[in-house]
PDB file of C-alpha atoms in Angstrom:
ATOM      1  CA  MET A   1     -21.202  -2.797  44.079  1.00  0.00           C
ATOM      2  CA  THR A   2     -20.312   1.122  45.100  1.00  0.00           C
ATOM      3  CA  ASP A   3     -17.604   2.800  47.263  1.00  0.00           C
ATOM      4  CA  THR A   4     -17.515   5.442  49.021  1.00  0.00           C
ATOM      5  CA  ILE A   5     -14.852   8.878  48.707  1.00  0.00           C
ATOM      6  CA  ASP A   6     -13.324  10.893  51.285  1.00  0.00           C
ATOM      7  CA  ASP A   7     -16.654  13.089  51.124  1.00  0.00           C
ATOM      8  CA  ASN A   8     -18.995  10.224  50.970  1.00  0.00           C
ATOM      9  CA  GLN A   9     -19.863  10.520  47.343  1.00  0.00           C
ATOM     10  CA  PRO A  10     -20.814   6.806  45.968  1.00  0.00           C
ATOM     11  CA  VAL A  11     -18.003   5.439  43.359  1.00  0.00           C
ATOM     12  CA  ARG A  12     -19.976   4.140  40.540  1.00  0.00           C
ATOM     13  CA  THR A  13     -17.911   0.818  39.498  1.00  0.00           C
ATOM     14  CA  ARG A  14     -17.374  -0.704  36.743  1.00  0.00           C
ATOM     15  CA  TRP A  15     -20.815  -2.793  35.489  1.00  0.00           C
ATOM     16  CA  GLU A  16     -23.092  -0.299  36.950  1.00  0.00           C
ATOM     17  CA  THR A  17     -21.135   2.301  34.361  1.00  0.00           C
ATOM     18  CA  ILE A  18     -21.606  -0.559  31.285  1.00  0.00           C
ATOM     19  CA  ARG A  19     -25.256  -2.342  32.209  1.00  0.00           C
ATOM     20  CA  PRO A  20     -27.132   1.284  30.606  1.00  0.00           C
ATOM     21  CA  TRP A  21     -25.173   1.055  27.680  1.00  0.00           C
ATOM     22  CA  VAL A  22     -25.402  -3.502  27.989  1.00  0.00           C
ATOM     23  CA  SER A  23     -28.906  -2.448  28.098  1.00  0.00           C
ATOM     24  CA  LEU A  24     -29.429  -0.035  25.363  1.00  0.00           C
ATOM     25  CA  ALA A  25     -27.613  -2.683  23.047  1.00  0.00           C
ATOM     26  CA  CYS A  26     -29.607  -5.561  24.102  1.00  0.00           C
ATOM     27  CA  ARG A  27     -32.703  -3.047  23.792  1.00  0.00           C
ATOM     28  CA  LEU A  28     -31.565  -1.934  20.058  1.00  0.00           C
ATOM     29  CA  GLY A  29     -30.976  -6.048  18.878  1.00  0.00           C
ATOM     30  CA  LEU A  30     -33.405  -7.115  20.339  1.00  0.00           C
ATOM     31  CA  ALA A  31     -35.808  -4.321  18.470  1.00  0.00           C
ATOM     32  CA  ALA A  32     -33.607  -5.058  14.868  1.00  0.00           C
ATOM     33  CA  VAL A  33     -34.552  -9.003  15.313  1.00  0.00           C
ATOM     34  CA  LEU A  34     -38.051  -8.240  15.700  1.00  0.00           C
ATOM     35  CA  ILE A  35     -38.366  -6.134  12.682  1.00  0.00           C
ATOM     36  CA  THR A  36     -36.266  -8.013  11.120  1.00  0.00           C
ATOM     37  CA  ALA A  37     -38.614 -10.880  11.145  1.00  0.00           C
ATOM     38  CA  ALA A  38     -41.813  -9.354  10.971  1.00  0.00           C
ATOM     39  CA  VAL A  39     -40.911  -7.237   7.774  1.00  0.00           C
ATOM     40  CA  THR A  40     -39.786 -10.988   6.523  1.00  0.00           C
ATOM     41  CA  LYS A  41     -43.867 -13.078   7.734  1.00  0.00           C
ATOM     42  CA  TYR A  42     -44.660 -10.080   4.981  1.00  0.00           C
ATOM     43  CA  PRO A  43     -47.552 -11.233   2.605  1.00  0.00           C
ATOM     44  CA  PRO A  44     -49.090 -12.884   5.264  1.00  0.00           C
ATOM     45  CA  ALA A  45     -49.478 -16.102   3.515  1.00  0.00           C
ATOM     46  CA  LEU A  46     -45.770 -16.210   4.082  1.00  0.00           C
ATOM     47  CA  SER A  47     -46.573 -16.154   7.770  1.00  0.00           C
ATOM     48  CA  ILE A  48     -48.889 -17.875   7.920  1.00  0.00           C
ATOM     49  CA  GLN A  49     -48.321 -20.960   5.796  1.00  0.00           C
ATOM     50  CA  ALA A  50     -44.746 -20.782   8.893  1.00  0.00           C
ATOM     51  CA  VAL A  51     -47.533 -21.366  11.467  1.00  0.00           C
ATOM     52  CA  GLU A  52     -49.658 -23.973   9.720  1.00  0.00           C
ATOM     53  CA  ALA A  53     -46.159 -26.542   8.845  1.00  0.00           C
ATOM     54  CA  TYR A  54     -45.998 -26.849  12.762  1.00  0.00           C
ATOM     55  CA  ASP A  55     -49.263 -28.658  13.100  1.00  0.00           C
ATOM     56  CA  LEU A  56     -50.196 -27.129  16.739  1.00  0.00           C
ATOM     57  CA  PHE A  57     -53.359 -25.673  15.736  1.00  0.00           C
ATOM     58  CA  PRO A  58     -56.506 -25.327  14.768  1.00  0.00           C
ATOM     59  CA  THR A  59     -56.206 -23.388  10.999  1.00  0.00           C
ATOM     60  CA  GLU A  60     -58.315 -20.988  11.781  1.00  0.00           C
ATOM     61  CA  VAL A  61     -56.303 -20.095  14.866  1.00  0.00           C
ATOM     62  CA  ALA A  62     -52.667 -20.801  12.730  1.00  0.00           C
ATOM     63  CA  ARG A  63     -54.277 -18.061  10.409  1.00  0.00           C
ATOM     64  CA  LEU A  64     -54.936 -15.565  12.887  1.00  0.00           C
ATOM     65  CA  ILE A  65     -52.024 -16.144  14.835  1.00  0.00           C
ATOM     66  CA  GLY A  66     -49.889 -15.864  11.362  1.00  0.00           C
ATOM     67  CA  TYR A  67     -51.496 -12.134  11.107  1.00  0.00           C
ATOM     68  CA  THR A  68     -51.318 -10.624  14.116  1.00  0.00           C
ATOM     69  CA  LEU A  69     -47.465 -12.284  14.618  1.00  0.00           C
ATOM     70  CA  PRO A  70     -45.812  -9.529  12.533  1.00  0.00           C
ATOM     71  CA  LEU A  71     -47.700  -6.836  14.772  1.00  0.00           C
ATOM     72  CA  PHE A  72     -46.951  -8.052  16.927  1.00  0.00           C
ATOM     73  CA  GLU A  73     -43.826  -8.291  16.647  1.00  0.00           C
ATOM     74  CA  LEU A  74     -44.044  -4.841  15.116  1.00  0.00           C
ATOM     75  CA  ALA A  75     -45.561  -3.158  18.975  1.00  0.00           C
ATOM     76  CA  LEU A  76     -42.838  -4.670  20.357  1.00  0.00           C
ATOM     77  CA  ALA A  77     -40.034  -3.689  18.666  1.00  0.00           C
ATOM     78  CA  LEU A  78     -41.526   0.108  18.172  1.00  0.00           C
ATOM     79  CA  LEU A  79     -41.702  -0.002  22.605  1.00  0.00           C
ATOM     80  CA  LEU A  80     -38.042  -0.751  22.807  1.00  0.00           C
ATOM     81  CA  LEU A  81     -36.949   1.852  20.159  1.00  0.00           C
ATOM     82  CA  LEU A  82     -38.198   4.410  22.577  1.00  0.00           C
ATOM     83  CA  GLY A  83     -37.498   2.191  25.163  1.00  0.00           C
ATOM     84  CA  LEU A  84     -41.329   2.418  27.245  1.00  0.00           C
ATOM     85  CA  ALA A  85     -42.287   0.260  29.321  1.00  0.00           C
ATOM     86  CA  THR A  86     -39.211  -1.404  29.421  1.00  0.00           C
ATOM     87  CA  ARG A  87     -38.917  -4.240  31.128  1.00  0.00           C
ATOM     88  CA  TYR A  88     -41.862  -5.649  30.866  1.00  0.00           C
ATOM     89  CA  VAL A  89     -41.496  -5.547  27.058  1.00  0.00           C
ATOM     90  CA  GLY A  90     -38.280  -7.613  27.025  1.00  0.00           C
ATOM     91  CA  ALA A  91     -40.474  -9.600  29.615  1.00  0.00           C
ATOM     92  CA  VAL A  92     -42.279 -10.093  26.599  1.00  0.00           C
ATOM     93  CA  GLY A  93     -39.889 -10.137  24.398  1.00  0.00           C
ATOM     94  CA  ALA A  94     -37.772 -13.085  26.319  1.00  0.00           C
ATOM     95  CA  ILE A  95     -41.246 -15.099  26.410  1.00  0.00           C
ATOM     96  CA  LEU A  96     -41.774 -14.745  23.314  1.00  0.00           C
ATOM     97  CA  MET A  97     -38.626 -16.921  22.969  1.00  0.00           C
ATOM     98  CA  VAL A  98     -38.914 -19.309  24.992  1.00  0.00           C
ATOM     99  CA  VAL A  99     -42.505 -19.668  22.783  1.00  0.00           C
ATOM    100  CA  PHE A 100     -41.180 -19.716  19.492  1.00  0.00           C
ATOM    101  CA  ILE A 101     -38.282 -22.463  21.665  1.00  0.00           C
ATOM    102  CA  ALA A 102     -40.421 -24.845  22.426  1.00  0.00           C
ATOM    103  CA  GLY A 103     -43.091 -24.752  18.818  1.00  0.00           C
ATOM    104  CA  ILE A 104     -39.229 -25.843  17.686  1.00  0.00           C
ATOM    105  CA  VAL A 105     -38.906 -27.807  20.663  1.00  0.00           C
ATOM    106  CA  SER A 106     -42.371 -30.237  19.400  1.00  0.00           C
ATOM    107  CA  ALA A 107     -41.588 -30.060  15.674  1.00  0.00           C
ATOM    108  CA  MET A 108     -38.849 -31.467  16.780  1.00  0.00           C
ATOM    109  CA  ALA A 109     -39.634 -34.008  19.019  1.00  0.00           C
ATOM    110  CA  ARG A 110     -42.386 -34.993  16.317  1.00  0.00           C
ATOM    111  CA  GLY A 111     -40.188 -35.750  13.018  1.00  0.00           C
ATOM    112  CA  LEU A 112     -41.091 -32.500  11.378  1.00  0.00           C
ATOM    113  CA  SER A 113     -39.299 -31.635   8.650  1.00  0.00           C
ATOM    114  CA  ILE A 114     -39.566 -27.711   8.502  1.00  0.00           C
ATOM    115  CA  ASP A 115     -38.775 -24.211   8.059  1.00  0.00           C
ATOM    116  CA  CYS A 116     -38.831 -22.157  11.414  1.00  0.00           C
ATOM    117  CA  GLY A 117     -40.245 -19.473   9.682  1.00  0.00           C
ATOM    118  CA  CYS A 118     -38.894 -17.252  12.602  1.00  0.00           C
ATOM    119  CA  PHE A 119     -37.324 -14.545   9.155  1.00  0.00           C
ATOM    120  CA  GLY A 120     -39.589 -16.379   6.655  1.00  0.00           C
ATOM    121  CA  GLY A 121     -40.228 -19.176   5.098  1.00  0.00           C
ATOM    122  CA  GLY A 122     -41.522 -22.138   7.138  1.00  0.00           C
ATOM    123  CA  GLY A 123     -42.787 -24.861   5.686  1.00  0.00           C
ATOM    124  CA  GLN A 124     -41.950 -28.155   4.547  1.00  0.00           C
ATOM    125  CA  ILE A 125     -38.273 -28.831   3.596  1.00  0.00           C
ATOM    126  CA  ASP A 126     -36.272 -31.840   3.433  1.00  0.00           C
ATOM    127  CA  PRO A 127     -34.954 -33.207   6.503  1.00  0.00           C
ATOM    128  CA  GLY A 128     -31.628 -32.185   5.935  1.00  0.00           C
ATOM    129  CA  GLU A 129     -32.194 -29.218   5.540  1.00  0.00           C
ATOM    130  CA  THR A 130     -33.589 -28.585   9.203  1.00  0.00           C
ATOM    131  CA  THR A 131     -31.801 -25.434  11.618  1.00  0.00           C
ATOM    132  CA  TYR A 132     -32.878 -26.405  14.356  1.00  0.00           C
ATOM    133  CA  GLY A 133     -30.224 -27.087  16.551  1.00  0.00           C
ATOM    134  CA  LEU A 134     -29.199 -22.832  15.365  1.00  0.00           C
ATOM    135  CA  SER A 135     -33.181 -22.113  15.556  1.00  0.00           C
ATOM    136  CA  ILE A 136     -32.503 -22.287  19.754  1.00  0.00           C
ATOM    137  CA  ALA A 137     -29.454 -21.286  19.558  1.00  0.00           C
ATOM    138  CA  ARG A 138     -30.408 -17.962  18.456  1.00  0.00           C
ATOM    139  CA  ASP A 139     -33.321 -17.376  20.444  1.00  0.00           C
ATOM    140  CA  VAL A 140     -32.099 -18.682  23.398  1.00  0.00           C
ATOM    141  CA  ALA A 141     -29.327 -15.499  22.923  1.00  0.00           C
ATOM    142  CA  PHE A 142     -33.015 -13.302  21.954  1.00  0.00           C
ATOM    143  CA  GLY A 143     -34.065 -14.531  24.737  1.00  0.00           C
ATOM    144  CA  ALA A 144     -31.369 -13.890  27.685  1.00  0.00           C
ATOM    145  CA  MET A 145     -30.899 -10.164  25.654  1.00  0.00           C
ATOM    146  CA  GLY A 146     -34.991 -10.091  26.062  1.00  0.00           C
ATOM    147  CA  ALA A 147     -34.370 -10.492  29.705  1.00  0.00           C
ATOM    148  CA  PHE A 148     -31.213  -8.757  30.621  1.00  0.00           C
ATOM    149  CA  ILE A 149     -34.010  -6.291  30.228  1.00  0.00           C
ATOM    150  CA  ALA A 150     -36.340  -6.851  32.075  1.00  0.00           C
ATOM    151  CA  ILE A 151     -33.493  -7.327  34.290  1.00  0.00           C
ATOM    152  CA  TRP A 152     -31.730  -4.029  33.554  1.00  0.00           C
ATOM    153  CA  PRO A 153     -35.030  -2.261  32.220  1.00  0.00           C
ATOM    154  CA  ARG A 154     -32.586   1.642  32.563  1.00  0.00           C
ATOM    155  CA  SER A 155     -30.349   2.736  29.277  1.00  0.00           C
ATOM    156  CA  PRO A 156     -30.098   6.143  27.646  1.00  0.00           C
ATOM    157  CA  PHE A 157     -31.958   7.047  25.172  1.00  0.00           C
ATOM    158  CA  ALA A 158     -35.175   6.154  27.080  1.00  0.00           C
ATOM    159  CA  LEU A 159     -38.403   6.887  27.066  1.00  0.00           C
ATOM    160  CA  ASP A 160     -38.896   5.441  30.243  1.00  0.00           C
ATOM    161  CA  ARG A 161     -36.031   7.727  32.210  1.00  0.00           C
ATOM    162  CA  VAL A 162     -38.216  11.215  30.055  1.00  0.00           C
ATOM    163  CA  LEU A 163     -40.861  10.414  31.610  1.00  0.00           C
ATOM    164  CA  GLY A 164     -39.678   9.221  35.483  1.00  0.00           C
ATOM    165  CA  LEU A 165     -40.753   5.577  34.812  1.00  0.00           C
ATOM    166  CA  TYR A 166     -38.526   3.800  36.460  1.00  0.00           C
ATOM    167  CA  ARG A 167     -39.390   2.597  39.979  1.00  0.00           C
TER     168      ARG A 167
END
């Protein structure tokens, strides 16, 4: 909501002033998370092992996901860093976190004792070493960052702004 001053010029509210900076922080934060997640999944054997541990896909599909997921995460991170297609990338990032949460909940519900493989590793672990609740809470926070970006994509230092892509 904006107020007006005597000469009918709009006055920005505090929220309108900080919102682009919060969006920038979410862009950079989610990009950093995605880069870290992608880099720690190399070599691809680690990523494949993590995907196979969920026991959700046939071996060939799990291998395909294992090879391509880090590349997808890097692509999303690059777009976030550049601020290009920001709204859409934020939405895809949020959806990706929901998919990760669904996988973790599935593993937990089926009694699997695995490392989520979110930041490298993955595979079978001792039942007392699982951190499903922490992994879900973390992904909820990352998903919220993506949702914030999708709802309020305008931020400083974004190519969207330079290219006039905001609507």
